[in-house]
């Protein structure tokens, strides 16, 4: 009896041992229904943003004087705005600006922050001290105020808003990458790589960089949520996407003027921002738990 | 403890110096010649040269920086190009409005965030924990300008309970002042409440697993005494310091909240300055905000040492 039960259990043990860390993390992620729901909504937003011209019922910038501020109906599910434009189509195209801003600004932030953080953590000493002081100074400027100032000096446009958000978010990536690098640098495999005569850049890029990916990934997901709010905030202030191109933030800006006559203009773009940010936060929380089960 | 605080205060100096370089550098990003912006329609080369000389724009960058930082150290943040007033005076006029809003928001955040965090930790993995976590996550995911607009729609437009916008000074009419600021303060405090809730929950969960809590329970103390007197007192140490840091975040959030509720504070000052291309005001506001933020960081560090008995005796 023991022989028959031992064989399957041994196979199971081998199966567990042979699973890659990524697969184990994915399994842990899938055990969290809220995170999976968040991922599904994020994927939905990405699909909507990518295929906006195919999904939107009408052209989002097409005006119609006969359709000014019409309440939601079968013809216009989310109503129409002050220029007779279809709100649903504008919300769908607005997803494009938000997703683009989220992904591109975080790519800029990680593109600056990760190499600099890796350098600070790996080199240590004076290099680390100088970089850390610069990061401290950048973090001392409140995120949105610095982003507003940068966007103001660069000029109002979606592209400049993305640059402003990316540059402002970079110090957080520097700090996380620096900490993770210092942590990874103490591992035996790094010492072994050094002992084998690998040049420092190779040790940093080939042996340390892959090991700092999990915390950077978690931060990137959460930073996309922050970037979506930041882009909406800048567009709300008139410093992001410029009219008539649709953006959730600029739609809320114009909705403010018609709150009593057309409240639906404020409800739908805001709900879209909330849902997108909530979903990215759920995915980020789920990823953090899946990649570092010790973190609470 | 004294040496720790001394080191921390010394670290603030290079940070502020670098902040000033970043703020000064912002002006260099501006497309075109600032003298042309100031001159408006005037294109006379003599006038432009005079403006450049007055603003020290005809000197090398390092000279311009040392001239500017020298003035800043003497309390001169420059002169508004549009309002024609010293920036320091404008900042001093607007800052009390934002401080009132920020302090009210902070009180609201504390009174929502900490009780919710305690409830969530004490009732871990129950319905109340899920509700508190859900509310916290929703608070973090709601853009405060949208929440502001929705509240105006509900509370002011539909119910007519509070004015939708405007500001009355506390010294003018305190009742009207509270009526105009309570809704923006709630909007501003909402996200901070969510952050405080998460930190309180995490700190309380750690505290509730400690030996001294087990000992207090073993002594037969009532659960609310164990939670409030033993666990919470220790859990609040990191929460208080994080709270001080969140005060700085309020300054950022105030920009949008003041815009939505038409409150003439610090946030509205920077937004108006941005649209008027009044760059000395933008620089001044960013510099003051960053300095306040650095000071709050330092305060958080000092508080952490002062309220943590282990560090205090070190």
Coordinates of C-alpha atoms in Angstrom, one line a residue, chain A residues 58-261:
Chain A
X58 CA -20.0 57.5 -33.7
X59 CA -17.1 59.9 -34.3
X60 CA -16.2 61.3 -30.8
X61 CA -15.5 64.8 -32.2
X62 CA -18.6 65.0 -34.5
X63 CA -20.9 67.8 -33.3
X64 CA -24.6 68.1 -33.8
X65 CA -26.6 71.2 -32.9
X66 CA -29.8 69.1 -32.7
X67 CA -28.4 66.8 -30.1
X68 CA -27.1 69.4 -27.5
X69 CA -27.1 68.0 -23.9
X70 CA -29.5 65.2 -24.5
X71 CA -30.0 62.8 -21.6
X72 CA -29.0 59.2 -21.9
X73 CA -31.3 57.3 -24.2
X74 CA -31.3 54.2 -26.5
X75 CA -29.8 56.3 -29.2
X76 CA -27.1 57.8 -27.0
X77 CA -26.5 55.5 -24.1
X78 CA -24.5 58.0 -22.1
X79 CA -26.2 61.1 -23.5
X80 CA -24.6 63.9 -25.4
X81 CA -22.5 66.9 -24.4
X82 CA -22.7 70.7 -24.8
X83 CA -21.7 70.4 -28.5
X84 CA -24.0 67.5 -29.3
X85 CA -21.2 64.9 -29.2
X86 CA -21.9 61.3 -28.1
X87 CA -20.6 60.9 -24.6
X88 CA -20.2 57.1 -24.9
X89 CA -17.9 57.5 -28.0
X90 CA -15.9 60.1 -26.1
X91 CA -15.5 57.9 -23.0
X92 CA -14.4 55.0 -25.3
X93 CA -11.8 57.2 -27.0
X94 CA -10.9 58.8 -23.7
X95 CA -9.7 55.3 -22.6
X96 CA -7.1 55.6 -25.3
X97 CA -5.6 58.8 -23.9
X98 CA -5.7 57.4 -20.3
X99 CA -4.2 54.0 -21.1
X100 CA -1.6 55.6 -23.3
X101 CA -0.7 58.1 -20.6
X102 CA -0.6 55.4 -18.0
X103 CA 1.7 53.1 -19.9
X104 CA 4.0 55.6 -21.6
X105 CA 4.6 57.8 -18.5
X106 CA 5.3 54.7 -16.4
X107 CA 7.7 53.4 -19.1
X108 CA 9.4 56.8 -19.0
X109 CA 9.5 56.6 -15.2
X110 CA 10.9 53.1 -15.1
X111 CA 13.2 53.8 -18.0
X112 CA 14.9 56.6 -16.0
X113 CA 14.4 55.2 -12.5
X114 CA 15.5 51.5 -12.9
X115 CA 18.9 52.1 -14.5
X116 CA 19.7 54.9 -12.1
X117 CA 18.5 53.0 -9.0
X118 CA 20.5 49.9 -10.2
X119 CA 23.6 52.1 -10.6
X120 CA 23.1 53.7 -7.1
X121 CA 22.5 50.3 -5.4
X122 CA 25.3 48.5 -7.2
X123 CA 28.0 51.2 -7.1
X124 CA 27.3 52.4 -3.5
X125 CA 29.6 55.0 -1.9
X126 CA 29.6 58.5 -3.3
X127 CA 27.6 57.6 -6.5
X128 CA 24.8 56.3 -4.2
X129 CA 25.0 59.3 -1.9
X130 CA 24.7 61.8 -4.8
X131 CA 21.9 59.9 -6.5
X132 CA 20.1 59.5 -3.2
X133 CA 20.2 63.2 -2.4
X134 CA 18.8 64.0 -5.9
X135 CA 16.0 61.4 -5.4
X136 CA 15.3 63.0 -2.0
X137 CA 15.1 66.4 -3.6
X138 CA 12.7 65.2 -6.3
X139 CA 10.5 63.4 -3.8
X140 CA 10.4 66.6 -1.8
X141 CA 8.4 68.3 -4.5
X142 CA 4.8 67.0 -4.2
X143 CA 4.0 64.8 -7.2
X144 CA 1.1 66.7 -8.8
X145 CA 2.5 70.2 -8.2
X146 CA 5.8 69.2 -9.8
X147 CA 3.9 67.6 -12.7
X148 CA 1.7 70.8 -13.1
X149 CA 4.8 73.0 -13.1
X150 CA 6.6 70.7 -15.6
X151 CA 3.6 70.5 -17.9
X152 CA 3.2 74.3 -17.6
X153 CA 6.8 75.0 -18.6
X154 CA 6.8 72.4 -21.4
X155 CA 3.4 73.6 -22.7
X156 CA -0.1 72.0 -22.6
X157 CA -0.4 68.7 -24.6
X158 CA -1.0 65.0 -23.9
X159 CA 2.6 64.3 -24.9
X160 CA 4.1 66.9 -22.5
X161 CA 1.7 65.7 -19.7
X162 CA 3.1 62.1 -20.2
X163 CA 6.7 63.4 -20.0
X164 CA 5.9 65.5 -16.9
X165 CA 4.2 62.5 -15.2
X166 CA 7.0 60.1 -16.2
X167 CA 9.8 62.4 -15.0
X168 CA 7.9 63.1 -11.7
X169 CA 7.2 59.5 -11.0
X170 CA 10.8 58.4 -11.8
X171 CA 12.3 58.9 -8.2
X172 CA 10.0 56.2 -6.8
X173 CA 11.4 53.7 -9.3
X174 CA 14.9 54.9 -8.4
X175 CA 14.3 54.3 -4.7
X176 CA 12.7 50.8 -5.2
X177 CA 15.3 49.6 -7.7
X178 CA 18.1 50.9 -5.4
X179 CA 16.7 49.0 -2.4
X180 CA 16.1 45.8 -4.4
X181 CA 19.6 46.0 -6.0
X182 CA 21.3 46.3 -2.6
X183 CA 19.2 43.4 -1.4
X184 CA 20.0 41.2 -4.4
X185 CA 23.7 42.2 -4.3
X186 CA 24.2 40.3 -1.1
X187 CA 23.2 37.0 -2.6
X188 CA 25.7 34.2 -3.1
X189 CA 25.1 33.9 -6.9
X190 CA 26.2 37.5 -7.3
X191 CA 29.4 36.8 -5.4
X192 CA 29.9 33.7 -7.5
X193 CA 29.4 35.8 -10.7
X194 CA 32.0 38.3 -9.5
X195 CA 34.4 35.6 -8.5
X196 CA 34.2 34.1 -12.0
X197 CA 35.6 37.4 -13.3
X198 CA 32.4 38.9 -14.8
X199 CA 32.7 42.7 -15.3
X200 CA 30.6 44.8 -12.9
X201 CA 28.1 45.9 -15.7
X202 CA 27.5 42.3 -16.6
X203 CA 26.9 41.3 -13.0
X204 CA 24.5 44.2 -12.6
X205 CA 22.6 43.6 -15.9
X206 CA 22.7 39.8 -16.1
X207 CA 22.5 38.7 -12.5
X208 CA 20.9 41.5 -10.5
X209 CA 18.5 43.2 -12.9
X210 CA 16.3 40.0 -13.4
X211 CA 16.0 39.7 -9.6
X212 CA 14.7 43.3 -9.1
X213 CA 11.9 42.8 -11.7
X214 CA 9.2 41.6 -9.2
X215 CA 9.1 44.8 -7.0
X216 CA 9.5 47.0 -10.1
X217 CA 6.5 45.2 -11.7
X218 CA 4.4 45.8 -8.7
X219 CA 5.3 49.4 -8.5
X220 CA 4.7 49.8 -12.3
X221 CA 1.2 48.5 -12.0
X222 CA 0.4 50.8 -9.1
X223 CA 2.1 53.7 -10.8
X224 CA -0.1 53.2 -13.9
X225 CA -3.1 53.8 -11.6
X226 CA -1.5 57.0 -10.2
X227 CA -0.5 58.1 -13.8
X228 CA -4.1 57.7 -15.0
X229 CA -5.3 60.0 -12.2
X230 CA -2.5 62.4 -12.9
X231 CA -3.2 62.6 -16.6
X232 CA -6.9 63.1 -15.8
X233 CA -6.0 65.8 -13.3
X234 CA -3.7 67.6 -15.8
X235 CA -6.4 67.3 -18.5
X236 CA -9.0 68.6 -16.0
X237 CA -6.8 71.6 -15.5
X238 CA -6.3 72.1 -19.2
X239 CA -2.7 71.0 -19.2
X240 CA -3.1 67.5 -20.9
X241 CA -5.1 66.4 -23.9
X242 CA -6.4 69.4 -25.7
X243 CA -10.0 69.8 -27.0
X244 CA -11.7 68.6 -29.1
X245 CA -9.7 65.4 -28.6
X246 CA -11.5 63.4 -25.9
X247 CA -10.0 62.7 -22.5
X248 CA -11.8 61.8 -19.3
X249 CA -10.2 64.7 -17.4
X250 CA -11.1 67.4 -19.9
X251 CA -14.6 65.9 -20.2
X252 CA -15.0 66.4 -16.5
X253 CA -13.7 70.0 -16.8
X254 CA -16.4 71.0 -19.3
X255 CA -19.1 68.9 -17.4
X256 CA -18.6 71.3 -14.4
X257 CA -20.3 74.1 -16.2
X258 CA -23.4 72.1 -16.9
X259 CA -23.9 70.3 -13.6
X260 CA -27.5 71.3 -13.1
X261 CA -28.6 70.9 -16.7

